[in-house]
């Protein structure tokens, strides 16, 4: 008779127990996770009344796969773009809870006489609430749409991110890397964070691009295989560079979640996640040892009370700090009174590293089971608790909470230009520096070991090629990025110019330092020569239009990949109300009257071209319309400039013009392009003097393909302006003139009758479609 492997028998036993107990849990309206944990206990070797598994080692391997798929699925539900939507309140809540509970858990462990490492891990385990149990309870109690639930779910997202970094820190401490003290831990953690940032940036740049290129070839089967492949590649990369496998799976999921395929991948991966996730929670239940639990019943009850009360108090306090009202804070605090799946993952990390005691994991499992049972009770009674608290609190304290909540709502509505610019500057510089550092260290440390079997010449050539690849980040950090915020800050006050110049100088110095360090490693030349080469290269990159185009396109590709899912949703919304409404509602036109004397200054001399990306689409002089003026057009006193751009761009242009000539101080109304066109009709402007907009697709054979807007000839040959581009799901309003036009782009041109005639004569526009467009304009549809 053929022998049946014990693994198959164990799997049959596990699935049977899991299925039966999960049905009972459903009947009792308890979380299925609890059913899996109980099932694991019933079939473990510690419980002999029922059949038990034969090879626990095989189950542990499946449990590790369960962690990977759970974290991958968690990443798919997360998406980095959600950070912006959860807001200050969720971030403040998560930070308050995690910091406070880690400290309380450490103190509790120390008072119980535990080892230092056990106490640290205990603090980390009780610092994170269970996303799975809270979501399940919200669904059953129909609370998911409540205001407090949204704050709680946002805080859980931040806690998940914090848990990832917590695992990095715990791994660093457990591996003995922190033996040199706090400074060495901070240094190790800093290096790992640099790798993490670069890893995320590369993943965001490459993975969504690959999925977009191959989307037409994929059905559910191939998409499932590709998604799992990406997950395990990221897991392998995480392990290789020193992170946990759970972090690799989470990063893979979060990157895919940002793409338009994220929801589809989440749907098709769910059965696999459920299967392996069930095995993981069953393996958790198999660790329960009744004698050990009886021995530690005191610590179990103490930690349960500490967890419930601590989570309740500090999550309520965190929500109040985040600017929520008292009722929202209390109801949210009564939701986060348990620990769950992430606590098991942290406990599993301590066990696998061999740095925690045997009793800690089972104790945490018992605390999780108890707090999971009590969670629905606290949720149901949260409003009653609020009423009691509201009656007990002094009136002055309640008024203070109310004023604080109102002040947070008002302060969140605006953000200074300096804060916006510094945020953008810091993110860009950090990502670029991470890219350069990672490729540098890989080129001088990792690759030489891997290529030890090659000749010295071949090894140096490959390492040098990798270093050259890092110049992508170098170009991105050096290329001039004088956006509207930069322009408004520069032009609004002379006091801003020194700090802005200093910030740009810092980028240049970083670039020179990187080039100098690279040259010093591979070539033996005088240091002064290396510095000189670095300065020359940086100067060339900073002045090169081609390099600027490359940097802009890289940045747009990253933005498009990072927000692909959100952009796709917005594009679907636009289709409901004409597909170019995004354009006419985000570009504005303003009239600026020149009241000062001019000495034959041209348009170029008055408005310049480097600081402000706006377009002068028309000049009205004594009732005469000068459409699409060129830079050599001379301006005169009394001219009315019709300026097109974003609100920030138009505001910045006022500063520019005032430095040359006086303008009418009463600011004229800024209107959208759509409103401007309607007023043309109402004012009965002659057709030859009116503004028109037409879309122009770019294909591979187009004269515009792979050319920058500056070099496309659209302005010179066709007498029009590029006011917007649709690139896939990404709408680009008022694009930079150094942006490269790519096949598949739809460029939107604005101009007059002369532009339409030029495009028609070249066969770039379909006459019937153009006439239909004019009819729609006239009928008010566009």
XYZ file of C-alpha atoms in Angstrom:
782
model
C 0.000 0.000 0.000
C 1.308 3.443 -0.935
C 2.533 5.520 2.016
C 0.747 8.824 2.695
C 3.135 11.547 3.806
C 2.542 12.834 7.344
C 2.441 16.391 6.044
C -0.760 15.633 4.097
C -2.296 13.993 7.168
C -1.364 17.037 9.269
C -2.835 19.347 6.655
C -6.092 17.376 6.618
C -6.287 17.595 10.406
C -5.519 21.346 10.418
C -8.083 22.228 7.757
C -10.784 20.076 9.378
C -10.232 21.601 12.827
C -10.049 25.115 11.390
C -13.250 24.669 9.398
C -15.299 23.241 12.281
C -14.116 25.704 14.920
C -14.500 28.709 12.583
C -18.138 27.695 11.991
C -18.698 27.580 15.740
C -17.033 31.010 16.096
C -19.324 32.404 13.400
C -22.358 30.953 15.169
C -21.264 32.587 18.438
C -20.511 35.852 16.582
C -16.857 35.813 17.575
C -13.856 36.709 15.365
C -12.733 33.817 13.186
C -9.148 34.477 14.321
C -10.098 33.271 17.803
C -11.520 30.114 16.267
C -8.244 29.412 14.488
C -6.230 29.924 17.693
C -8.512 27.566 19.633
C -8.318 25.029 16.784
C -4.521 25.184 16.965
C -4.621 24.447 20.692
C -7.026 21.498 20.255
C -4.735 19.700 17.769
C -1.374 20.584 19.299
C 0.790 17.991 21.140
C -0.005 19.774 24.434
C -3.688 18.683 24.196
C -3.895 14.880 24.029
C -7.681 14.322 24.044
C -7.868 14.729 20.238
C -5.621 13.657 17.323
C -2.530 15.857 17.063
C -0.200 16.963 14.284
C 2.841 14.793 13.639
C 5.421 17.268 12.333
C 5.154 20.702 13.905
C 8.207 21.845 11.886
C 6.250 21.618 8.607
C 3.456 23.701 10.101
C 5.978 26.357 11.150
C 7.088 26.697 7.512
C 3.481 27.194 6.465
C 3.057 29.691 9.295
C 5.979 31.708 7.942
C 4.254 31.745 4.560
C 1.135 32.876 6.428
C 2.997 35.885 7.833
C 4.266 36.753 4.356
C 0.802 36.630 2.782
C -0.822 38.448 5.717
C 1.690 41.282 5.415
C 1.368 41.308 1.622
C -2.420 41.610 1.961
C -2.014 44.294 4.626
C 0.169 46.254 2.196
C -2.455 45.861 -0.536
C -5.042 47.418 1.765
C -2.684 50.190 2.832
C -1.097 52.154 -0.045
C 1.275 54.997 0.856
C -1.170 57.534 -0.570
C -3.456 56.798 2.398
C -0.997 58.518 4.740
C -2.118 61.882 3.361
C -5.792 61.033 3.851
C -5.655 59.798 7.472
C -4.416 63.182 8.642
C -2.897 64.630 11.754
C -5.433 63.081 14.130
C -4.636 59.476 13.199
C -0.883 60.100 13.274
C -1.090 61.753 16.690
C -3.258 58.921 18.062
C -0.960 56.175 16.813
C 2.205 57.910 18.050
C 0.719 58.591 21.503
C -0.542 55.029 21.950
C 2.586 53.284 20.698
C 5.083 55.418 22.631
C 3.075 55.212 25.872
C 2.292 51.489 25.675
C 5.889 50.518 24.850
C 7.008 52.366 27.981
C 4.220 50.910 30.144
C 4.847 47.405 28.810
C 8.559 47.688 29.585
C 7.845 48.905 33.131
C 5.270 46.119 33.659
C 7.725 43.465 32.496
C 10.449 44.865 34.747
C 8.121 44.905 37.767
C 7.258 41.257 37.049
C 10.978 40.476 37.258
C 11.432 39.622 33.578
C 14.597 39.991 31.542
C 15.224 43.307 29.814
C 14.670 41.862 26.309
C 11.394 40.209 27.363
C 10.187 43.525 28.775
C 11.079 45.409 25.579
C 9.279 42.875 23.398
C 6.261 42.913 25.760
C 5.997 46.699 25.386
C 6.086 46.388 21.609
C 3.502 43.574 21.592
C 0.889 45.490 23.604
C 1.425 48.784 21.740
C -0.565 47.844 18.610
C -4.287 47.176 18.364
C -5.713 44.455 16.136
C -6.821 45.728 12.731
C -8.536 42.426 11.950
C -10.579 42.254 15.165
C -11.568 45.951 15.068
C -12.676 45.721 11.438
C -14.666 42.570 12.175
C -16.355 44.182 15.188
C -17.134 47.381 13.263
C -18.763 45.346 10.493
C -20.892 43.330 12.907
C -21.953 46.415 14.938
C -22.373 48.572 11.797
C -19.986 51.253 13.073
C -17.583 51.457 10.113
C -19.045 54.722 8.748
C -19.007 56.553 12.087
C -16.568 59.532 12.423
C -14.623 57.905 15.262
C -14.227 54.705 13.219
C -12.483 56.618 10.422
C -9.978 58.065 12.898
C -9.383 54.622 14.442
C -8.837 52.978 11.049
C -6.404 55.750 10.113
C -4.526 55.253 13.377
C -4.332 51.514 12.676
C -2.707 52.259 9.321
C -0.065 54.388 11.065
C 0.398 51.710 13.736
C 1.063 49.159 10.999
C 3.808 51.405 9.606
C 5.165 51.937 13.113
C 5.113 48.177 13.629
C 7.284 47.706 10.554
C 9.904 50.117 11.900
C 9.562 48.567 15.342
C 10.505 45.198 13.853
C 13.589 46.789 12.282
C 14.653 48.219 15.656
C 13.951 44.969 17.513
C 15.923 42.973 14.941
C 18.832 45.403 15.314
C 18.794 45.147 19.108
C 18.282 41.371 19.128
C 21.122 40.750 16.688
C 23.496 42.477 19.078
C 24.128 45.370 16.683
C 23.398 47.754 19.445
C 26.151 46.473 21.719
C 28.100 49.664 21.112
C 25.353 51.789 22.664
C 22.580 54.028 21.457
C 24.763 55.813 18.905
C 25.587 52.572 17.119
C 21.919 51.528 17.131
C 20.982 54.913 15.660
C 23.707 54.616 13.009
C 22.660 51.089 12.045
C 19.031 52.115 11.942
C 19.923 55.179 9.843
C 21.725 53.065 7.247
C 18.801 50.644 7.116
C 16.365 53.538 6.648
C 18.459 54.823 3.743
C 18.197 51.403 2.125
C 14.470 51.370 2.890
C 13.849 54.750 1.220
C 15.810 53.778 -1.875
C 14.207 50.364 -1.984
C 10.768 51.964 -1.861
C 11.696 54.560 -4.515
C 13.070 51.938 -6.919
C 10.106 49.654 -6.314
C 7.658 52.488 -6.947
C 9.490 53.439 -10.140
C 9.911 49.928 -11.566
C 7.014 47.717 -10.413
C 4.038 49.865 -11.544
C 5.844 50.609 -14.820
C 6.246 46.873 -15.449
C 2.588 46.211 -14.601
C 1.425 48.970 -16.961
C 3.536 47.628 -19.831
C 2.228 44.088 -19.399
C -1.367 44.798 -18.301
C -2.868 43.831 -21.683
C -1.181 40.420 -21.508
C -2.540 39.543 -18.078
C -5.582 37.575 -17.052
C -6.367 36.643 -13.453
C -4.015 33.656 -13.554
C -0.960 35.505 -14.855
C -1.652 38.512 -12.607
C -1.781 36.206 -9.575
C 1.524 34.542 -10.506
C 3.237 37.869 -11.251
C 1.969 39.420 -8.002
C 3.195 36.497 -5.898
C 6.516 36.611 -7.767
C 6.898 40.324 -6.947
C 6.023 39.575 -3.328
C 8.673 36.872 -2.943
C 11.296 38.900 -4.839
C 10.762 41.731 -2.375
C 10.887 39.229 0.506
C 14.229 37.922 -0.780
C 15.602 41.455 -1.239
C 14.464 42.358 2.293
C 16.244 39.344 3.746
C 19.406 40.028 1.721
C 19.777 43.650 2.873
C 18.978 42.847 6.503
C 15.233 43.504 6.907
C 12.544 41.070 7.999
C 10.681 39.038 5.385
C 7.425 40.545 6.705
C 8.666 44.032 5.737
C 9.470 42.847 2.209
C 5.971 41.442 1.760
C 4.393 44.616 3.168
C 6.418 46.855 0.829
C 5.455 44.729 -2.197
C 1.773 44.959 -1.308
C 1.828 48.691 -0.614
C 3.558 49.481 -3.915
C 1.088 47.351 -5.919
C -1.785 48.917 -3.945
C -0.932 52.304 -5.443
C -1.452 51.001 -8.994
C -4.704 50.660 -10.900
C -4.393 46.862 -10.536
C -4.206 47.032 -6.740
C -7.837 46.180 -6.053
C -7.805 43.323 -8.559
C -4.653 41.837 -7.015
C -6.187 42.216 -3.549
C -9.264 40.312 -4.743
C -7.447 37.390 -6.356
C -4.889 37.041 -3.555
C -7.544 36.886 -0.796
C -8.124 33.062 -0.906
C -4.383 32.392 -0.657
C -4.035 34.916 2.158
C -6.975 33.339 3.996
C -5.516 29.847 3.650
C -1.997 30.623 4.838
C -3.271 33.169 7.369
C -5.421 30.461 8.937
C -2.376 28.189 9.212
C -0.437 31.014 10.895
C -3.085 31.596 13.566
C -3.446 27.839 14.062
C 0.313 27.643 14.628
C -0.091 30.423 17.224
C -2.705 28.321 19.052
C -0.380 25.311 18.980
C 2.061 27.240 21.183
C -0.389 27.396 24.088
C 0.861 25.262 26.980
C -1.770 24.839 29.775
C 0.784 24.153 32.579
C 2.715 27.260 31.573
C -0.437 29.354 31.501
C -1.550 28.141 34.940
C 1.902 28.975 36.247
C 1.694 32.511 34.788
C -2.002 33.239 35.364
C -1.056 36.288 37.459
C 1.049 37.997 34.735
C -1.643 37.154 32.151
C -4.352 38.958 34.150
C -2.050 41.885 34.977
C -0.994 42.368 31.331
C -4.624 42.081 30.198
C -5.698 44.866 32.561
C -2.687 47.011 31.620
C -3.430 46.525 27.913
C -7.139 47.355 28.114
C -6.821 50.370 30.423
C -3.632 51.664 28.788
C -4.945 51.403 25.227
C -8.260 52.984 26.278
C -6.682 55.963 28.059
C -3.860 56.756 25.649
C -5.855 56.302 22.443
C -8.527 58.653 23.849
C -5.811 61.138 24.846
C -4.131 60.821 21.431
C -7.394 61.561 19.620
C -7.946 64.624 21.807
C -4.420 65.809 20.973
C -5.260 65.286 17.297
C -8.115 67.781 17.577
C -11.133 65.456 17.887
C -14.158 66.162 20.015
C -14.560 64.387 23.346
C -17.266 61.984 22.131
C -15.213 60.916 19.101
C -12.125 60.421 21.279
C -13.925 58.314 23.898
C -15.647 56.093 21.336
C -12.376 55.647 19.450
C -10.488 54.886 22.656
C -12.998 52.186 23.616
C -12.393 50.532 20.216
C -8.617 50.073 20.582
C -8.602 47.871 23.683
C -7.026 44.710 22.311
C -3.879 43.286 20.744
C -3.795 40.955 17.775
C -2.047 39.787 14.650
C 0.906 42.197 14.680
C 1.620 41.236 18.301
C 1.902 37.614 17.169
C 4.291 38.625 14.397
C 6.484 40.521 16.885
C 6.338 37.560 19.289
C 7.275 35.217 16.449
C 10.229 37.493 15.630
C 11.510 37.239 19.207
C 11.113 33.464 19.218
C 12.819 32.984 15.839
C 15.737 35.174 16.918
C 15.985 33.241 20.202
C 16.004 36.392 22.353
C 12.726 35.993 24.286
C 11.729 33.470 26.947
C 9.494 30.510 26.115
C 6.630 31.751 28.290
C 6.205 35.143 26.564
C 4.544 33.986 23.323
C 1.799 31.882 25.021
C 1.108 34.683 27.520
C 0.609 37.218 24.720
C -1.677 34.788 22.878
C -3.863 34.431 25.993
C -3.988 38.222 26.488
C -5.031 38.597 22.845
C -7.797 35.996 23.218
C -9.200 37.673 26.354
C -9.066 41.223 24.913
C -10.619 40.052 21.642
C -13.631 38.683 23.528
C -14.042 41.954 25.454
C -13.669 44.317 22.460
C -17.338 44.206 21.280
C -18.494 44.817 24.871
C -16.413 47.990 25.155
C -17.560 49.203 21.725
C -21.241 48.740 22.583
C -20.873 50.679 25.831
C -18.624 53.469 24.548
C -21.424 56.016 24.153
C -22.700 55.278 27.655
C -19.164 55.782 28.964
C -18.952 59.115 27.139
C -22.149 60.336 28.820
C -20.728 59.467 32.258
C -17.347 61.097 31.502
C -19.052 64.187 30.093
C -21.012 64.612 33.330
C -17.973 64.110 35.565
C -15.511 66.421 33.749
C -15.280 70.047 34.934
C -16.933 72.587 32.641
C -13.696 74.526 32.115
C -11.920 71.386 30.910
C -14.766 70.546 28.504
C -14.674 74.089 27.096
C -10.905 73.815 26.662
C -11.277 70.555 24.697
C -13.955 72.158 22.490
C -11.804 75.246 21.742
C -8.772 73.080 21.030
C -10.752 70.934 18.556
C -12.074 74.044 16.777
C -8.596 75.622 16.559
C -7.199 72.451 14.981
C -9.891 72.503 12.287
C -9.020 76.113 11.408
C -5.237 75.663 11.471
C -5.441 72.627 9.180
C -7.023 74.650 6.394
C -3.878 76.499 5.417
C -0.170 75.906 5.258
C 2.499 78.513 4.706
C 4.374 78.574 1.413
C 7.651 78.001 3.238
C 6.284 74.853 4.914
C 5.039 73.533 1.582
C 8.330 74.265 -0.158
C 10.474 72.798 2.628
C 8.349 69.654 2.692
C 8.777 69.191 -1.071
C 12.503 70.018 -0.879
C 13.125 67.567 1.976
C 11.278 64.655 0.360
C 13.019 65.107 -2.987
C 16.474 65.551 -1.473
C 16.046 62.580 0.886
C 14.982 60.198 -1.890
C 17.793 61.329 -4.201
C 20.437 61.107 -1.469
C 19.185 57.639 -0.528
C 19.527 56.587 -4.156
C 23.086 57.867 -4.414
C 24.153 56.373 -1.086
C 22.646 52.969 -1.800
C 24.251 52.625 -5.216
C 27.540 53.925 -3.831
C 27.668 51.410 -0.979
C 26.494 48.632 -3.286
C 29.262 49.531 -5.739
C 32.095 49.631 -3.221
C 30.983 47.059 -0.632
C 28.442 44.504 -1.823
C 29.347 43.943 -5.467
C 33.108 43.430 -4.945
C 32.346 40.446 -2.674
C 29.822 39.027 -5.137
C 32.232 39.526 -8.063
C 35.278 38.127 -6.262
C 35.564 35.376 -8.874
C 35.947 37.875 -11.728
C 39.106 39.627 -12.756
C 39.897 42.964 -11.065
C 39.261 44.852 -14.324
C 35.855 43.237 -14.927
C 34.872 43.709 -11.295
C 35.828 47.406 -11.347
C 33.970 47.896 -14.654
C 30.741 46.402 -13.291
C 30.998 48.397 -10.053
C 31.682 51.567 -12.039
C 28.624 50.860 -14.230
C 26.503 50.597 -11.086
C 27.946 53.896 -9.860
C 27.038 55.501 -13.179
C 23.461 54.297 -12.698
C 23.328 56.377 -9.522
C 23.724 59.486 -11.665
C 19.977 59.228 -12.277
C 19.549 60.393 -8.669
C 22.323 62.946 -9.165
C 20.524 64.509 -12.130
C 17.267 64.600 -10.169
C 18.823 66.414 -7.205
C 20.855 68.944 -9.214
C 18.484 69.842 -12.040
C 16.838 73.195 -11.322
C 13.373 72.761 -9.822
C 12.103 76.330 -9.703
C 8.443 75.596 -9.250
C 5.736 78.116 -8.442
C 6.385 77.949 -4.703
C 10.046 78.756 -5.308
C 9.107 81.613 -7.633
C 6.563 83.159 -5.248
C 8.966 82.940 -2.323
C 11.828 84.384 -4.379
C 9.800 87.260 -5.797
C 7.606 88.115 -2.815
C 10.456 89.199 -0.555
C 14.177 89.798 -0.944
C 14.637 88.252 2.503
C 13.662 84.875 1.038
C 16.378 84.844 -1.603
C 19.344 84.051 0.630
C 17.766 80.944 2.264
C 16.456 79.748 -1.118
C 19.901 80.162 -2.666
C 21.414 78.360 0.333
C 19.047 75.412 -0.112
C 19.987 75.141 -3.797
C 23.665 75.400 -2.874
C 23.267 72.470 -0.467
C 22.049 70.330 -3.376
C 25.007 71.386 -5.491
C 27.459 70.603 -2.687
C 25.879 67.149 -2.243
C 26.323 66.537 -5.968
C 29.962 67.661 -5.987
C 30.709 65.559 -2.881
C 29.206 62.448 -4.460
C 31.147 62.861 -7.701
C 34.359 63.560 -5.753
C 33.899 60.431 -3.598
C 33.190 58.247 -6.638
C 36.254 59.478 -8.530
C 38.484 59.052 -5.482
C 37.472 55.399 -5.141
C 38.022 54.334 -8.756
C 40.756 56.671 -10.015
C 44.017 57.875 -8.560
C 44.100 61.554 -9.426
C 44.770 64.663 -7.305
C 41.902 65.663 -5.037
C 41.794 69.184 -6.440
C 41.212 67.734 -9.911
C 38.424 65.502 -8.549
C 36.719 68.512 -6.964
C 37.077 70.495 -10.193
C 35.541 67.647 -12.216
C 32.682 67.488 -9.731
C 31.997 71.234 -10.037
C 32.094 71.079 -13.855
C 29.716 68.082 -14.007
C 27.285 69.723 -11.577
C 27.392 72.990 -13.554
C 26.703 71.167 -16.832
C 23.769 69.267 -15.337
C 22.339 72.432 -13.769
C 22.508 74.349 -17.077
C 21.485 71.550 -19.428
C 17.961 71.611 -20.842
C 18.314 67.924 -21.716
C 19.187 67.021 -18.116
C 16.296 69.148 -16.897
C 13.945 67.277 -19.262
C 15.211 63.926 -17.981
C 14.718 64.975 -14.356
C 11.179 66.243 -15.004
C 10.171 63.042 -16.802
C 11.625 60.861 -14.030
C 9.724 62.826 -11.421
C 6.459 62.625 -13.371
C 6.916 58.865 -13.847
C 7.418 58.475 -10.089
C 4.350 60.608 -9.274
C 2.244 58.727 -11.806
C 3.302 55.328 -10.421
C 2.959 56.415 -6.788
C -0.620 57.713 -7.235
C -1.749 55.591 -10.166
C -4.823 54.188 -8.410
C -5.982 57.611 -7.218
C -5.313 59.180 -10.612
C -7.260 56.414 -12.370
C -10.242 57.037 -10.090
C -10.079 60.761 -10.813
C -9.915 60.067 -14.534
C -13.099 57.986 -14.306
C -14.768 60.886 -12.517
C -13.655 63.282 -15.259
C -15.269 61.089 -17.913
C -18.624 61.657 -16.232
C -18.385 65.387 -16.949
C -16.322 65.663 -20.151
C -12.792 64.360 -20.180
C -11.014 67.728 -20.196
C -12.919 69.477 -17.402
C -9.812 68.976 -15.239
C -8.017 71.378 -17.575
C -10.480 74.235 -17.884
C -11.145 74.166 -14.141
C -7.480 74.265 -13.082
C -6.058 76.868 -15.463
C -6.950 80.495 -14.921
C -6.854 83.717 -16.922
C -6.317 87.172 -15.497
C -6.093 90.666 -17.013
C -3.150 92.861 -15.979
C -3.128 96.534 -17.080
C 0.263 98.243 -17.491
C -0.008 101.795 -16.116
C 3.651 102.818 -16.008
C 5.910 104.166 -18.736
C 7.903 101.621 -20.759
C 11.060 102.314 -22.758
C 10.580 99.947 -25.682
C 10.686 96.912 -23.429
C 9.633 93.651 -25.014
C 7.427 90.989 -23.490
C 10.572 88.932 -22.832
C 12.193 91.784 -20.909
C 9.137 92.491 -18.762
C 7.991 89.008 -17.728
C 11.137 86.918 -18.279
C 10.958 83.158 -18.866
C 12.950 81.436 -16.141
C 11.023 82.147 -12.956
C 7.329 82.029 -13.823
C 5.566 79.458 -16.007
C 2.701 81.586 -17.309
C 1.541 82.440 -20.804
C 0.546 85.817 -22.181
C -2.159 84.709 -24.606
C -3.353 88.127 -25.695
C -2.567 91.845 -25.528
C -5.358 94.371 -25.954
C -4.076 97.752 -27.100
C -6.577 100.533 -27.783
C -9.276 97.973 -28.590
C -7.015 95.966 -30.927
C -6.422 92.273 -30.091
C -2.894 90.910 -30.445
C -3.329 87.139 -30.129
C -0.495 84.813 -29.041
C 2.212 87.527 -28.904
C 5.816 86.401 -29.174
C 8.618 87.350 -26.813
C 9.774 90.174 -29.110
C 6.423 91.973 -29.001
C 6.976 95.479 -27.599
C 4.763 96.584 -24.742
C 3.234 100.018 -24.263
C 1.603 101.979 -21.459
C -2.070 101.061 -21.192
C -1.670 97.541 -22.613
C -3.927 94.922 -21.049
C -2.190 91.549 -20.774
C -4.378 88.432 -20.747
C -2.286 85.989 -18.698
C -2.949 82.229 -18.493
C -1.584 79.943 -15.790
C -2.200 78.574 -12.317
C -3.251 80.891 -9.491
C 0.218 80.691 -7.964
C 1.807 81.430 -11.336
C -0.356 84.496 -11.966
C 0.328 85.753 -8.441
C 4.082 85.298 -8.966
C 3.924 87.109 -12.331
C 2.583 90.228 -10.614
C 5.772 90.377 -8.550
C 7.881 90.013 -11.704
C 6.103 92.777 -13.651
C 6.162 95.191 -10.706
C 9.972 95.085 -10.743
C 9.924 96.537 -14.286
C 6.766 98.606 -14.699
C 3.834 99.865 -12.684
C 0.583 97.957 -12.980
C -2.958 98.617 -11.893
C -2.945 97.817 -8.167
C -6.613 96.784 -8.082
C -6.282 93.105 -8.914
C -8.681 92.042 -11.625
C -10.812 88.959 -11.271
C -9.120 85.617 -11.945
C -11.442 83.332 -13.915
C -11.213 79.777 -15.214
C -10.674 79.063 -18.902
C -14.272 77.852 -19.150
C -15.591 81.131 -17.708
C -13.264 83.138 -19.962
C -14.693 81.410 -23.036
C -18.260 82.039 -21.899
C -17.455 85.723 -21.484
C -16.053 85.807 -25.006
C -19.501 84.755 -26.212
C -21.293 87.216 -23.945
C -19.026 90.107 -25.018
C -19.448 89.117 -28.685
C -15.722 88.964 -29.358
C -15.015 88.362 -33.033
C -14.233 84.689 -33.842
C -10.715 85.512 -35.060
C -9.931 87.090 -31.671
C -11.247 84.269 -29.504
C -9.332 81.670 -27.531
C -9.826 78.055 -28.626
C -8.546 74.787 -27.145
C -7.877 71.586 -29.059
C -6.493 68.157 -28.063
C -3.637 66.701 -30.083
C -2.583 63.053 -29.618
C 1.124 62.213 -29.817
C 2.022 58.904 -31.498
C 5.366 57.295 -32.247
C 5.544 58.835 -35.724
C 4.590 62.321 -34.570
C 7.005 65.200 -35.096
C 6.552 66.058 -31.422
C 7.447 62.618 -30.046
C 10.506 62.520 -27.764
C 10.962 66.277 -28.038
C 10.655 68.813 -25.253
C 7.888 71.396 -25.453
C 10.634 73.988 -25.928
C 11.959 72.197 -29.033
C 8.654 70.916 -30.426
C 8.005 73.965 -32.613
C 4.403 74.234 -31.391
C 4.806 77.894 -30.488
C 6.838 78.931 -33.526
C 5.244 76.784 -36.255
C 1.647 76.501 -35.093
C 1.196 79.695 -33.026
C -0.161 77.860 -29.998
C 0.646 77.113 -26.368
C 0.759 73.751 -24.590
C -1.466 74.319 -21.555
C -1.936 70.728 -20.421
C -0.983 67.123 -21.059
C -2.758 63.858 -20.283
C -0.184 61.125 -19.771
C -2.039 57.912 -18.996
C -3.916 58.653 -15.793
C -1.760 61.668 -14.919
C -3.038 65.135 -15.851
C -0.257 67.737 -16.115
C -1.468 71.336 -15.895
C 0.720 74.133 -17.319
C 3.709 71.820 -17.967
C 7.349 72.863 -17.811
C 8.733 73.747 -21.265
C 11.570 71.242 -20.769
C 9.126 68.336 -20.394
C 9.633 65.627 -23.026
C 6.522 64.668 -24.990
C 6.034 60.897 -25.095
C 4.038 58.607 -27.414
C 0.546 58.197 -26.002
C 0.397 61.726 -24.587
C -2.592 63.922 -25.363
C -1.450 67.537 -25.461
C -3.935 70.369 -25.109
C -3.176 73.464 -27.168
C -4.568 76.940 -26.693
C -4.474 79.540 -29.400
C -6.459 81.503 -31.896
C -7.818 81.002 -35.366
C -4.308 80.995 -36.837
C -3.357 77.957 -34.734
C -6.417 76.014 -35.920
C -5.645 76.819 -39.563
C -1.982 75.772 -39.169
C -2.893 72.457 -37.543
C -5.541 71.718 -40.166
C -3.194 72.507 -43.039
C -0.624 70.056 -41.627
C -3.271 67.352 -41.212
C -2.822 67.263 -37.437
C -6.489 67.995 -36.779
C -9.629 66.416 -38.162
C -11.821 69.173 -39.602
C -15.112 67.456 -38.747
C -14.037 66.888 -35.145
C -12.879 70.483 -34.875
C -16.207 71.810 -36.177
C -18.016 69.540 -33.699
C -15.819 70.941 -30.930
C -16.702 74.511 -31.949
C -20.404 73.562 -31.930
C -20.049 72.137 -28.406
C -18.296 75.301 -27.259
C -21.077 77.404 -28.708
C -23.768 75.246 -27.099
C -22.036 75.554 -23.733
C -21.271 71.825 -23.378
C -17.556 72.490 -22.846
